[in-house]
Coordinates of C-alpha atoms and ligand atoms in Angstrom, one line a residue:
M288 CA 80.6 111.3 132.4
T289 CA 83.7 111.5 130.3
A290 CA 83.7 113.2 126.8
A291 CA 83.2 110.8 123.9
I292 CA 86.5 109.0 123.0
P293 CA 88.1 110.6 119.9
L294 CA 88.5 108.6 116.8
V295 CA 91.9 109.3 115.2
W296 CA 91.9 108.8 111.4
S297 CA 94.1 108.9 108.3
D298 CA 92.6 108.7 104.8
A299 CA 95.9 107.1 103.7
H300 CA 94.5 103.7 104.7
R301 CA 92.6 103.5 101.5
R302 CA 95.9 103.4 99.5
H303 CA 96.4 99.8 100.7
A304 CA 94.0 97.8 98.7
P305 CA 95.5 94.4 98.2
T306 CA 94.2 92.4 95.2
A307 CA 94.7 89.0 96.7
E308 CA 96.3 87.0 99.6
I309 CA 98.5 84.1 98.4
W310 CA 97.3 81.1 100.4
L311 CA 99.0 77.8 99.8
G312 CA 100.3 79.2 96.5
V313 CA 96.8 80.1 95.4
R314 CA 95.5 83.7 94.8
T315 CA 92.5 84.0 97.3
P316 CA 90.4 87.0 97.9
A317 CA 92.0 89.6 100.3
V318 CA 90.0 90.3 103.5
E319 CA 92.0 93.2 104.9
L320 CA 90.4 95.8 102.7
P321 CA 89.6 99.6 102.9
V322 CA 85.9 98.9 103.6
R323 CA 86.9 97.7 107.1
A324 CA 88.1 101.1 108.3
D325 CA 85.3 102.9 106.5
A326 CA 82.7 100.7 108.2
I327 CA 84.2 101.3 111.6
R328 CA 84.4 105.1 111.1
A329 CA 80.7 105.2 110.0
A330 CA 79.6 103.4 113.1
L331 CA 81.7 105.5 115.5
E332 CA 80.6 108.8 113.9
A333 CA 77.0 107.6 114.2
A334 CA 77.7 107.0 117.9
G335 CA 79.0 110.5 118.3
H336 CA 82.7 110.0 118.5
P337 CA 84.6 113.1 117.3
V338 CA 87.1 112.6 114.4
V339 CA 90.6 113.9 114.8
A340 CA 93.0 113.8 111.7
A341 CA 96.3 112.0 112.3
T342 CA 99.3 114.3 112.1
A343 CA 102.8 113.3 110.8
H344 CA 105.3 112.0 113.2
D345 CA 109.0 111.4 112.9
D346 CA 110.5 108.1 111.9
A347 CA 112.3 107.9 115.3
A348 CA 109.0 106.7 116.8
L349 CA 109.0 103.8 114.4
E350 CA 112.7 103.1 114.9
A351 CA 112.0 102.7 118.6
V352 CA 110.5 99.3 117.9
H353 CA 111.5 98.4 114.3
D354 CA 114.8 97.6 112.6
P355 CA 115.7 100.5 110.2
A356 CA 116.3 97.8 107.5
L357 CA 112.7 96.6 107.8
L358 CA 111.5 100.2 107.4
A359 CA 113.7 100.8 104.4
F360 CA 112.6 97.6 102.8
L361 CA 108.9 98.4 103.3
A362 CA 109.3 101.9 102.0
G363 CA 111.1 100.8 98.8
A364 CA 109.8 97.3 98.1
Y365 CA 107.1 98.2 95.6
A366 CA 109.3 100.5 93.5
D367 CA 112.0 97.8 93.5
W368 CA 109.5 95.2 92.5
T369 CA 108.2 97.2 89.5
A370 CA 111.7 98.3 88.5
A371 CA 112.6 94.6 88.3
G372 CA 109.7 94.0 85.9
L373 CA 108.0 91.4 88.1
P374 CA 104.4 92.7 87.5
D375 CA 105.0 91.7 83.8
D376 CA 107.2 88.7 84.1
P377 CA 106.1 86.4 85.9
G378 CA 103.0 88.6 86.3
Q379 CA 102.8 89.2 90.1
P380 CA 101.4 92.7 90.6
E381 CA 102.3 92.9 94.4
V382 CA 105.5 92.2 96.4
V383 CA 105.3 88.7 97.8
P384 CA 108.0 86.3 99.1
Y385 CA 109.0 82.9 97.7
F386 CA 112.2 81.8 99.7
F387 CA 112.7 82.0 103.4
P388 CA 115.8 81.9 105.6
N389 CA 114.6 79.0 107.7
P390 CA 116.9 78.6 110.8
A391 CA 117.5 75.0 109.9
L392 CA 118.7 76.1 106.4
L393 CA 121.3 78.5 107.8
G394 CA 122.4 76.8 111.0
T395 CA 124.9 79.2 112.7
I396 CA 125.4 81.2 109.5
A397 CA 123.7 84.7 109.7
P398 CA 121.5 85.4 106.8
A399 CA 122.3 88.4 104.5
V400 CA 119.7 90.3 102.5
P401 CA 119.6 88.6 99.1
A402 CA 120.8 90.4 96.0
A403 CA 117.8 89.4 93.9
T404 CA 114.7 91.6 94.2
W405 CA 112.5 88.5 94.0
A406 CA 114.4 86.8 96.9
R407 CA 114.7 89.9 99.1
T408 CA 111.1 89.7 100.4
G409 CA 111.7 86.4 102.2
F410 CA 114.3 88.1 104.4
F411 CA 111.6 90.3 105.9
A412 CA 108.2 88.6 105.4
F413 CA 107.2 85.5 107.4
D414 CA 104.1 84.6 105.4
T415 CA 102.8 84.8 101.9
M416 CA 99.5 86.6 102.8
T417 CA 100.8 90.1 103.4
P418 CA 101.3 91.7 99.9
I419 CA 102.9 95.1 99.3
G420 CA 101.2 97.2 96.6
P421 CA 101.7 100.7 95.4
G422 CA 100.1 102.4 98.4
T423 CA 100.9 99.9 101.1
W424 CA 103.8 101.9 102.6
A425 CA 101.8 105.2 102.6
A426 CA 98.9 103.4 104.3
A427 CA 101.0 101.7 106.9
R428 CA 102.9 104.9 107.7
G429 CA 99.6 106.7 108.1
G430 CA 98.5 104.0 110.4
A431 CA 101.5 104.6 112.6
D432 CA 100.8 108.3 112.6
T433 CA 97.3 107.5 113.6
A434 CA 98.5 105.5 116.7
L435 CA 101.0 108.3 117.6
T436 CA 98.4 111.0 117.3
A437 CA 96.2 109.0 119.7
C438 CA 99.2 108.9 122.1
D439 CA 99.6 112.7 121.8
L440 CA 95.9 113.1 122.9
V441 CA 96.3 110.8 125.8
A442 CA 99.7 112.2 126.9
G443 CA 98.0 115.6 126.8
G444 CA 95.3 114.5 129.2
A445 CA 92.5 112.8 127.3
P446 CA 91.5 109.6 129.3
A447 CA 91.4 107.5 126.1
A448 CA 91.8 107.8 122.4
Y449 CA 90.9 105.3 119.6
A450 CA 93.3 104.9 116.6
C451 CA 91.6 103.5 113.6
C452 CA 94.8 102.0 112.2
R453 CA 94.7 100.2 108.9
P454 CA 96.4 98.0 107.9
P455 CA 96.7 96.4 111.3
G456 CA 100.0 95.8 113.1
H457 CA 100.1 93.3 115.9
H458 CA 101.9 90.5 114.1
V459 CA 105.0 92.6 113.2
T460 CA 108.2 92.0 115.1
R461 CA 111.3 94.2 115.2
A462 CA 112.5 93.1 111.8
A463 CA 109.8 90.9 110.2
Y464 CA 106.3 91.5 108.9
G465 CA 103.3 89.3 108.1
G466 CA 99.7 88.5 109.2
A467 CA 98.3 91.3 107.1
C468 CA 100.5 93.7 109.1
Y469 CA 103.4 96.0 108.2
L470 CA 104.1 98.3 111.2
N471 CA 103.4 97.3 114.8
N472 CA 101.1 100.3 115.7
A473 CA 100.4 99.0 119.2
A474 CA 104.1 98.5 120.0
I475 CA 104.9 102.0 118.5
A476 CA 102.2 103.4 120.7
A477 CA 103.5 101.6 123.8
A478 CA 107.0 102.9 123.2
A479 CA 105.7 106.5 122.7
L480 CA 103.6 106.3 125.9
R481 CA 106.6 104.9 127.8
D482 CA 108.7 107.9 126.7
R483 CA 106.0 110.4 127.8
L484 CA 104.4 108.7 130.9
G485 CA 107.0 106.3 132.2
D486 CA 107.4 102.6 132.9
P487 CA 105.7 100.2 132.8
V488 CA 103.3 100.4 130.0
A489 CA 100.9 97.5 129.4
I490 CA 99.6 96.1 126.0
V491 CA 96.5 94.0 126.2
D492 CA 95.8 92.3 122.9
V493 CA 92.2 91.0 122.5
D494 CA 92.5 90.2 118.8
A495 CA 91.5 86.6 118.0
H496 CA 95.1 85.8 117.0
H497 CA 98.2 85.9 119.2
G498 CA 99.9 89.3 119.5
N499 CA 103.3 87.8 118.6
G500 CA 104.8 91.1 117.5
A501 CA 104.7 92.9 120.8
Q502 CA 105.5 89.7 122.6
S503 CA 108.7 89.5 120.5
I504 CA 109.6 93.2 120.5
F505 CA 109.4 93.4 124.3
Y506 CA 110.3 89.8 125.2
A507 CA 113.4 90.8 127.2
D508 CA 112.0 94.2 128.3
G509 CA 110.2 94.6 131.6
G510 CA 109.2 98.1 130.7
V511 CA 106.3 97.0 128.5
R512 CA 104.1 94.2 129.8
T513 CA 102.5 92.3 127.0
G514 CA 99.4 90.1 127.3
S515 CA 97.3 88.4 124.7
V516 CA 94.1 86.3 124.7
H517 CA 93.7 84.3 121.5
V518 CA 92.6 81.0 120.0
D519 CA 95.0 78.2 120.8
P520 CA 97.6 77.9 118.0
A521 CA 98.0 74.2 118.9
Q522 CA 94.5 73.7 117.6
G523 CA 95.5 74.8 114.1
W524 CA 95.4 78.6 114.3
F525 CA 97.6 81.4 113.1
P526 CA 100.4 82.3 114.0
H527 CA 100.9 78.6 114.5
F528 CA 104.5 78.7 115.8
L529 CA 103.9 81.2 118.7
G530 CA 101.3 82.1 121.3
F531 CA 101.7 79.3 123.8
A532 CA 101.3 79.6 127.6
G533 CA 104.9 78.9 128.4
E534 CA 106.1 82.1 126.6
A535 CA 106.7 84.3 129.7
G536 CA 109.5 86.6 128.7
E537 CA 113.2 86.4 129.4
G538 CA 116.0 88.4 131.1
D539 CA 114.6 91.7 132.3
G540 CA 111.2 90.8 130.7
T541 CA 110.9 87.5 132.6
G542 CA 107.2 87.3 133.8
A543 CA 106.2 90.3 131.7
N544 CA 104.5 88.3 128.9
R545 CA 101.2 86.5 129.4
N546 CA 99.4 84.3 126.8
L547 CA 95.9 83.1 127.6
L548 CA 94.7 80.5 125.1
L549 CA 91.1 79.6 124.3
A550 CA 89.7 76.6 122.5
P551 CA 88.0 77.1 119.2
G552 CA 84.3 77.9 119.8
S553 CA 84.9 79.7 123.0
G554 CA 82.4 82.6 123.6
D555 CA 81.8 85.4 126.1
G556 CA 82.3 83.5 129.3
P557 CA 85.9 82.4 129.0
W558 CA 86.9 85.3 126.7
V559 CA 85.7 88.1 129.0
A560 CA 87.2 86.2 132.0
A561 CA 90.5 86.1 130.2
V562 CA 90.3 89.9 129.3
E563 CA 89.5 90.6 133.0
E564 CA 92.5 88.6 134.0
L565 CA 94.8 90.5 131.7
A566 CA 93.3 93.8 132.9
R567 CA 94.1 92.8 136.5
W568 CA 97.6 92.0 135.4
A569 CA 97.9 95.4 133.7
S570 CA 96.8 97.3 136.7
G571 CA 99.5 99.5 138.1
A572 CA 101.0 100.3 134.7
R573 CA 101.4 104.0 133.8
A574 CA 99.5 103.6 130.6
L575 CA 97.5 101.0 128.6
V576 CA 97.5 100.1 124.9
V577 CA 94.6 97.9 123.8
A578 CA 95.3 96.0 120.6
L579 CA 91.6 95.8 119.6
G580 CA 91.0 93.1 117.1
V581 CA 87.3 92.4 116.8
D582 CA 87.9 89.1 114.9
A583 CA 87.1 87.1 118.0
A584 CA 83.4 87.9 117.3
A585 CA 81.0 85.1 116.2
G586 CA 80.7 85.3 112.5
D587 CA 84.1 86.6 111.8
P588 CA 85.5 84.7 108.8
E589 CA 89.1 84.5 110.2
S590 CA 88.6 83.0 113.6
P591 CA 86.5 80.3 115.4
L592 CA 85.8 82.3 118.6
Q593 CA 82.2 83.2 119.3
V594 CA 82.3 86.5 121.3
T595 CA 79.3 88.8 121.1
Q596 CA 79.0 92.6 121.0
D597 CA 78.1 92.4 124.7
G598 CA 81.3 90.5 125.3
Y599 CA 83.3 93.2 123.7
R600 CA 81.4 95.8 125.7
A601 CA 82.3 93.9 128.9
A602 CA 85.9 93.8 127.8
G603 CA 86.0 97.5 127.3
R604 CA 84.4 98.1 130.7
A605 CA 87.1 95.9 132.4
L606 CA 89.9 97.7 130.7
G607 CA 88.4 101.2 131.3
A608 CA 87.9 100.5 135.0
L609 CA 91.7 100.4 135.3
G610 CA 91.6 104.2 135.0
L611 CA 94.9 104.3 133.0
P612 CA 95.6 106.7 130.1
T613 CA 94.5 104.4 127.3
V614 CA 95.2 104.2 123.6
V615 CA 93.0 101.7 121.7
V616 CA 94.6 100.6 118.4
Q617 CA 92.6 98.8 115.7
E618 CA 93.8 95.3 114.8
G619 CA 91.8 92.6 113.0
G620 CA 88.1 92.1 112.3
Y621 CA 87.0 91.1 108.9
D622 CA 83.2 91.2 108.6
P623 CA 82.4 94.7 107.4
G624 CA 78.8 94.3 108.4
T625 CA 79.5 93.9 112.1
I626 CA 82.9 95.3 112.9
G627 CA 81.7 98.9 113.3
G628 CA 79.2 97.9 116.0
L629 CA 81.8 95.7 117.8
V630 CA 84.3 98.6 118.0
A631 CA 81.5 101.0 119.1
A632 CA 80.4 98.6 121.8
T633 CA 84.0 98.2 123.0
L634 CA 84.5 102.0 123.2
A635 CA 81.2 102.4 125.0
G636 CA 82.2 99.9 127.6
L637 CA 85.6 101.5 127.9
A638 CA 84.0 105.0 128.5
D639 CA 81.6 103.4 131.0
G640 CA 84.5 101.7 132.8
I641 CA 86.5 104.9 132.9
S642 CA 83.5 106.8 134.3
N643 CA 82.7 104.3 137.0
G644 CA 86.4 103.5 137.8
G645 CA 86.7 101.3 140.8
H646 CA 83.2 102.4 142.0
G647 CA 81.2 100.7 139.2
Ligands
LIG92 C1 95.6 91.3 112.1 C2 95.1 89.9 112.0 O1 94.0 89.6 112.5 N1 95.8 89.1 111.2 C3 95.4 87.7 111.1 C4 95.9 87.1 109.9 C5 95.6 85.7 109.9 N2 95.5 85.1 108.6 C6 95.5 83.7 108.7 C7 95.1 83.2 107.4 C8 95.0 81.7 107.5 C9 94.4 81.2 106.2 N3 93.0 81.6 106.1 C10 92.5 81.1 104.8 C11 91.8 82.3 104.1 C12 92.0 82.2 102.6 N4 91.8 83.4 102.0
LIG93 ZN1 93.4 88.7 114.2

């Protein structure tokens, strides 16, 4: 029996409390809220997981996967926005984009960062639903520290650690943010584990949405295998432009990306089978990062998948049975009433899989 998987935590998550998501130009209620992490922590503490405070880590760990220009933008965007008076005129309290450098606008001309504060956001953001408020950067930076602290535990010999990252991260590429995400915690963790434990590292993303960020960051890099199971973007689901089966990597990364697509309405049978396939594919890596979105669950307001708590437990078991040093990073999951139990079940399955190994 392994010791209970530690929960790594940063209080800074609460400083990101968006007032709205701009959806089709309309202010709609934000769903990526502080209550999410608080609900998960409560469930995991009740299940006996020890809490470990995140420690500060150097920016170099972020620069391993992100463009310094994106990091500088995120760190300063809210101060720039308020200095430009935009909360008063036109009355937008949070940093949002309005104009995007569509490749078909620019052709072969490289985009430059716009001079106007109100136009700059569109250089870095790829959707309108990922607002930057007064505490967003502190929260996102704390989330990265949370993932990196979990890496420290695992590199130090813990079989697994769970990073309760909020805001989530798996949609963020090297230089662009969106999808309620600001820093790609799973990619940051994979790079840190690669430094400490060697190549290759695997990322298995079980969030209901495609893990486009890690796919993009490591697309030409065979040192990090990236796999994602998600609802088929061709059937109308975010991130719409990416996540298709033919996206397999390029150059040194050819064959190192896997996308497994599920139809809306899919439940435990096909979803657990897909996770098992990604687990088999990850076997032989030196370390594993699980991008744990629990929004594939039935009842989640952001996805049409119908996975149960038992399905998440089975996914955890399959991933734990690999016996790899494992960092689990929180991604999506938007029903505060059920996400704690879903994460607890996944970690229980993971611990079970680790204990039983290949003998279960
Ligand atoms: C981390 C994560 O799970 N991000 C997923 C974000 C997907 N958001 C897609 C939003 C599509 C529009 N939904 C309408 C909700 C209106 N408030
Ligand atoms: Zn998601």
